Amino acid sequence: MQIGKATAQAFPNIALIKYWGNRDPLLRLPANSSLSMNMAGLTTTTTVAFDDSLGEDVVVLGGREQSGAAKDRVVKMLERARAMAGAGANARVESLNNFPAGAGLASSASGFAALAVASAAAAGLNLDERALSRLARTGSGSACRSVPGGYVEWQAGTDDATSYAFSIAPPEHWDLRDMIAIVDVAHKTVGSTQGHALADTSPLHAARVSTIPERLSQVRAAIESRDFASLAPVVEADALAMHAVMMTSNPPLLYWQPPTVAILHAVRAWRTDGLPVCFTIDAGANVHCLCESSAADEVTRRLRSIAGVQNVLAVSPGGPAHCVENHLF
Ligand code: PMV
C-alpha cells in the first residue's frame, strides 16, 4: 500500500565558480565554495512513492529500471530520508529528464535536487531549504545548488551542517542566458564522482583552491551590479583552472574535443569584438556560452556556424526545486 507519494521538479545549474574535489567524499564536502545559476528549461521530474508492499526499492531513470551503482546512489538518499522520518517502507522512484543525461549537462544536479525534495515530501518530512540543500548534496555535490533558485552560492563549510547552498539573487535579478553548444552527446567516460577523487593528485589543485575566495567575491559583486565585463574574465579563468587541474591529475582527464577548443577561441574573439559572451565548461566537451540576453540570438547564430556544433540549447535563469504534487495517505 502506498503511504506517501510526491513529485518534484528541479533545474540543473551551471557553475560560474566551479566545484572540483572533495575534502570529504562520503558527505561530499567540497574543497572550495562555488557559485552557479539554475538553468530554466532543462528539467528533471522525479516521483517517489513509498509503498509497504514493495520487497525492495525500485529505481527507474529515463524509463529504464536501474541496478548496481546507479541504483545504490539513489537508494542511499532514500535511506537518509527514511532515517530522518523514522520510517521503513521501500519506495518506487521514477525520474525523467527533458535533456540528454551524462553529457556535461549536470543531470546529476537536477536529478538529486529533485530526488531530495520528492523523497523528503513523500516521507512526510517538512524540511527547510537549507536541510533540503544538505540532503541533495549527499547525492551529488552540485545538486545542493539546484535546491535554491536563481543565482546560488554553495558555502563549502566544514561539516555536514555548514555545507549548503543559498540564493544570492532571484532569477529575475539578471536575465543572463546560457547558450549551450552541444558537440558531444555521448555518456562521459569518467564521471565527476571519480574525477573529484583525482583532484588531489594534481599539483595545480591547491593553487586553484587558493584563488577561490577572491574570484568568488569578484563574481558575487559582478552579479550584484549586473556587470558582464567584470564577470566574463573571472568565469573563464576559473573554468580553465579547473580543467587544468583535471588535465594534470593522475590519471589525467581530458574532456575537451576539437570543437570545444574551436569554440573557446571563437568566444574570446567575439568578446574582443564587443559581443558580451564568455565560456565555461563542466566535466564534458560541451561549451556553455554565457551572454547578456541582447546577444543571445547572435551567439546562437555564430555557434551554429562552427564545425562540430550539433545543437545549441538556450537556457535562462531558473527558479528553485519544488514539489508539484504531494499526497500522504
Ligand atoms: O556534482 P558533481 O559531482 O556532478 O560535480 C560537478 C562538477 C562540475 O560540474 C564539473 C563543476 C560544478 O561546479 O558544477
XYZ file of C-alpha atoms and ligand atoms in Angstrom:
343
model
C 0.000 0.000 0.000
C 1.295 3.487 -0.861
C 1.971 5.527 2.273
C 3.364 8.713 0.778
C 3.975 9.966 -2.737
C 5.459 13.180 -4.080
C 6.633 14.565 -7.419
C 9.289 17.276 -7.605
C 10.952 19.229 -10.390
C 14.420 20.759 -10.454
C 16.671 22.510 -12.928
C 20.356 21.751 -13.395
C 22.778 24.593 -12.709
C 25.832 25.981 -14.443
C 28.711 26.922 -12.151
C 30.409 30.274 -12.704
C 32.908 29.357 -9.977
C 33.382 25.602 -10.154
C 33.316 22.812 -7.578
C 36.125 20.308 -8.120
C 37.488 17.984 -5.444
C 36.118 16.922 -2.070
C 37.514 17.270 1.424
C 35.114 14.507 2.461
C 33.951 12.296 -0.419
C 31.273 10.449 1.579
C 29.480 13.588 2.726
C 30.559 15.428 -0.435
C 32.074 18.312 1.497
C 33.822 20.285 -1.262
C 37.402 21.542 -1.437
C 36.073 25.014 -2.271
C 32.947 27.139 -2.255
C 31.245 27.627 -5.638
C 28.607 29.777 -7.332
C 26.068 28.935 -10.051
C 22.954 29.858 -11.992
C 19.986 27.492 -12.315
C 19.084 26.596 -15.896
C 15.371 27.027 -16.668
C 14.079 24.875 -19.497
C 16.191 21.797 -18.711
C 14.009 19.965 -16.217
C 14.189 16.786 -14.172
C 10.855 15.489 -12.869
C 11.040 12.834 -10.152
C 8.312 10.906 -8.353
C 8.952 8.996 -5.121
C 6.225 6.676 -3.801
C 6.804 4.863 -0.521
C 4.887 1.605 -0.672
C 4.963 -1.035 2.082
C 4.038 -3.796 -0.370
C 7.392 -3.397 -2.244
C 10.027 -6.047 -1.419
C 12.838 -3.619 -2.310
C 13.389 -0.120 -3.655
C 12.735 0.207 -7.391
C 14.571 2.927 -9.338
C 13.513 3.808 -12.894
C 15.575 6.518 -14.627
C 14.591 7.657 -18.109
C 12.220 4.667 -18.402
C 14.895 2.106 -17.501
C 14.956 0.144 -14.285
C 18.386 0.587 -12.665
C 20.641 -1.833 -10.806
C 24.193 -1.618 -9.435
C 25.918 1.676 -8.661
C 23.292 3.961 -10.262
C 20.551 2.383 -8.147
C 22.672 2.333 -4.966
C 23.276 6.077 -5.213
C 19.525 6.741 -5.279
C 18.803 4.187 -2.543
C 21.333 5.915 -0.260
C 19.292 9.094 -0.434
C 16.051 7.214 0.222
C 17.738 5.709 3.277
C 18.650 9.159 4.588
C 15.035 10.310 4.146
C 13.727 7.149 5.836
C 16.155 7.585 8.735
C 15.065 11.212 9.236
C 11.373 10.231 9.119
C 11.814 7.112 11.260
C 10.010 5.173 8.501
C 10.814 1.845 6.878
C 8.825 1.304 3.653
C 10.548 0.738 0.337
C 9.985 3.184 -2.488
C 9.478 3.333 -6.214
C 11.426 6.184 -7.814
C 10.758 7.356 -11.360
C 12.759 10.156 -12.898
C 12.716 11.778 -16.331
C 14.949 14.464 -17.867
C 13.862 16.549 -20.826
C 17.550 16.771 -21.889
C 20.356 14.233 -22.535
C 21.936 12.750 -19.381
C 25.691 12.340 -18.912
C 26.802 14.921 -21.490
C 28.243 17.558 -19.213
C 24.754 19.000 -18.738
C 24.701 18.440 -14.971
C 21.888 15.896 -14.973
C 23.080 14.677 -11.571
C 22.484 18.161 -10.106
C 18.834 18.410 -11.128
C 18.388 14.675 -10.544
C 19.491 14.652 -6.913
C 17.858 18.007 -6.149
C 14.503 16.681 -7.414
C 15.068 13.376 -5.596
C 15.860 15.141 -2.299
C 12.724 17.296 -2.497
C 10.447 14.422 -3.613
C 11.750 11.872 -1.107
C 11.558 14.313 1.822
C 7.971 15.253 0.920
C 6.877 11.658 0.288
C 8.357 10.658 3.669
C 6.278 13.375 5.340
C 9.332 15.431 6.331
C 8.907 19.172 6.488
C 12.472 20.230 5.652
C 13.504 23.837 5.069
C 15.577 24.887 2.041
C 18.887 24.543 3.881
C 18.112 20.993 5.030
C 16.985 20.030 1.508
C 20.167 21.518 0.049
C 22.265 19.466 2.503
C 20.300 16.308 1.629
C 20.731 16.921 -2.123
C 24.496 17.488 -1.590
C 24.946 13.945 -0.299
C 23.695 12.577 -3.662
C 25.742 14.861 -5.911
C 27.659 17.878 -4.635
C 26.409 20.322 -7.240
C 22.800 19.195 -6.572
C 22.796 21.312 -3.405
C 22.985 24.378 -5.694
C 19.844 23.314 -7.621
C 17.658 23.476 -4.490
C 17.546 27.298 -4.045
C 16.507 29.487 -7.006
C 18.320 31.861 -9.351
C 21.955 32.695 -8.627
C 23.217 30.421 -5.877
C 26.309 30.164 -3.700
C 27.401 26.900 -2.052
C 29.440 27.657 1.009
C 31.945 24.841 1.409
C 31.521 24.743 5.203
C 33.448 22.444 7.479
C 30.895 19.708 8.173
C 27.505 18.381 7.078
C 25.608 21.127 8.911
C 27.587 24.036 7.447
C 27.932 22.884 3.814
C 24.825 24.060 1.929
C 23.712 26.448 -0.814
C 21.641 29.618 -0.679
C 20.302 32.080 -3.218
C 22.260 35.337 -3.651
C 19.847 36.768 -6.266
C 16.499 35.638 -7.728
C 16.268 34.584 -11.419
C 14.700 37.899 -12.446
C 17.643 39.875 -10.992
C 19.641 39.467 -14.215
C 18.475 37.898 -17.462
C 21.764 36.163 -18.300
C 21.496 33.419 -20.905
C 23.452 30.213 -21.220
C 23.691 29.124 -24.845
C 24.990 25.549 -24.644
C 26.952 24.394 -27.665
C 26.455 20.632 -27.869
C 29.463 18.989 -29.509
C 29.185 15.534 -27.932
C 26.107 13.791 -26.513
C 27.882 10.548 -25.546
C 27.899 9.438 -21.910
C 31.140 10.729 -20.385
C 33.804 8.112 -19.757
C 34.905 9.399 -16.353
C 32.055 10.677 -14.206
C 32.507 13.556 -11.800
C 32.442 11.375 -8.655
C 35.594 9.599 -9.903
C 37.013 12.895 -11.148
C 36.654 14.665 -7.788
C 38.654 11.835 -6.193
C 41.582 12.616 -8.528
C 41.742 16.367 -7.844
C 44.287 15.962 -5.037
C 46.700 14.187 -7.391
C 47.131 17.380 -9.446
C 49.932 19.736 -8.365
C 47.646 22.576 -9.504
C 44.688 21.729 -7.239
C 45.894 23.577 -4.124
C 46.877 26.572 -6.243
C 43.391 26.782 -7.785
C 41.664 26.391 -4.413
C 43.748 29.296 -3.063
C 42.327 31.592 -5.801
C 38.697 30.856 -4.972
C 37.903 33.387 -2.189
C 38.938 36.347 -4.338
C 37.278 35.023 -7.511
C 34.081 34.267 -5.613
C 33.826 37.801 -4.334
C 34.510 39.168 -7.843
C 31.740 37.029 -9.342
C 29.342 37.840 -6.494
C 29.971 41.575 -6.997
C 29.602 41.308 -10.796
C 26.234 39.574 -10.367
C 25.054 42.110 -7.804
C 25.849 45.002 -10.160
C 24.968 43.089 -13.390
C 28.439 43.866 -14.695
C 29.144 41.443 -17.554
C 32.565 42.911 -18.387
C 33.789 42.100 -14.859
C 32.098 38.694 -14.765
C 33.420 37.272 -18.044
C 37.205 37.023 -17.422
C 36.774 35.520 -13.937
C 34.294 32.870 -15.130
C 36.633 31.837 -17.950
C 39.717 31.858 -15.707
C 38.121 29.523 -13.175
C 36.797 27.120 -15.832
C 40.275 26.918 -17.384
C 41.861 26.470 -13.943
C 39.502 23.573 -13.152
C 40.278 21.908 -16.490
C 43.995 22.449 -15.876
C 43.559 20.521 -12.597
C 41.675 17.780 -14.456
C 44.323 17.553 -17.193
C 47.181 17.347 -14.687
C 45.637 14.779 -12.339
C 46.854 11.201 -12.243
C 45.460 9.656 -14.393
C 44.782 12.831 -16.398
C 41.260 13.743 -17.514
C 40.814 15.434 -20.866
C 37.157 16.190 -21.515
C 37.641 18.548 -24.449
C 37.114 17.631 -28.097
C 38.446 19.629 -31.078
C 35.201 21.667 -31.445
C 35.434 22.550 -27.732
C 38.726 24.337 -28.360
C 37.429 25.999 -31.535
C 34.540 27.475 -29.521
C 36.863 28.776 -26.770
C 38.904 30.698 -29.351
C 35.788 31.988 -31.112
C 34.117 33.202 -27.905
C 37.226 35.139 -26.882
C 37.453 36.777 -30.312
C 33.740 37.666 -30.250
C 34.115 39.333 -26.861
C 37.119 41.312 -28.060
C 34.866 42.493 -30.903
C 32.286 43.715 -28.408
C 29.828 40.796 -28.065
C 29.046 40.224 -24.335
C 29.732 36.477 -24.142
C 32.057 34.207 -22.144
C 32.517 30.453 -21.760
C 32.583 27.818 -19.074
C 32.811 24.017 -19.353
C 31.740 21.259 -16.947
C 33.059 17.684 -16.914
C 32.307 17.187 -20.599
C 33.051 18.533 -24.072
C 30.085 20.890 -24.435
C 30.647 24.605 -24.017
C 28.324 26.831 -22.007
C 28.349 30.317 -23.533
C 27.008 32.847 -21.051
C 25.799 36.086 -22.520
C 23.541 39.021 -21.979
C 20.029 38.426 -23.333
C 20.534 41.065 -26.059
C 23.365 38.934 -27.523
C 21.622 35.537 -27.299
C 20.417 35.277 -30.914
C 23.741 36.418 -32.322
C 25.684 33.975 -30.113
C 23.424 31.108 -31.265
C 23.837 32.045 -34.910
C 27.632 32.217 -34.624
C 27.871 28.973 -32.600
C 25.828 27.111 -35.209
C 28.351 28.118 -37.891
C 31.246 26.372 -36.070
C 32.083 22.902 -37.428
C 31.207 20.181 -34.932
C 28.437 22.082 -33.140
C 25.476 19.685 -33.303
C 22.949 21.820 -31.498
C 22.623 24.917 -29.334
C 20.357 24.794 -26.270
C 19.200 28.101 -24.821
C 18.554 28.485 -21.116
C 17.736 31.411 -18.846
C 17.965 31.753 -15.036
C 15.743 29.195 -13.287
C 13.864 29.021 -10.010
C 14.187 26.622 -7.082
C 13.492 22.890 -6.911
C 9.876 22.430 -5.907
C 7.138 19.899 -5.288
C 4.498 19.698 -7.991
C 2.357 17.062 -6.234
C 2.317 15.552 -2.767
C -0.021 13.006 -1.173
C 0.362 11.458 2.251
C -2.028 8.514 2.511
O 28.076 17.399 -8.514
P 29.048 16.686 -9.362
O 29.749 15.592 -8.603
O 28.406 16.186 -10.637
O 30.216 17.688 -9.788
C 30.049 18.763 -10.676
C 31.359 19.251 -11.138
C 31.338 20.287 -12.242
O 30.133 20.251 -12.977
C 32.482 19.985 -13.194
C 31.557 21.696 -11.677
C 30.399 22.309 -10.948
O 30.661 23.079 -10.022
O 29.233 22.071 -11.308
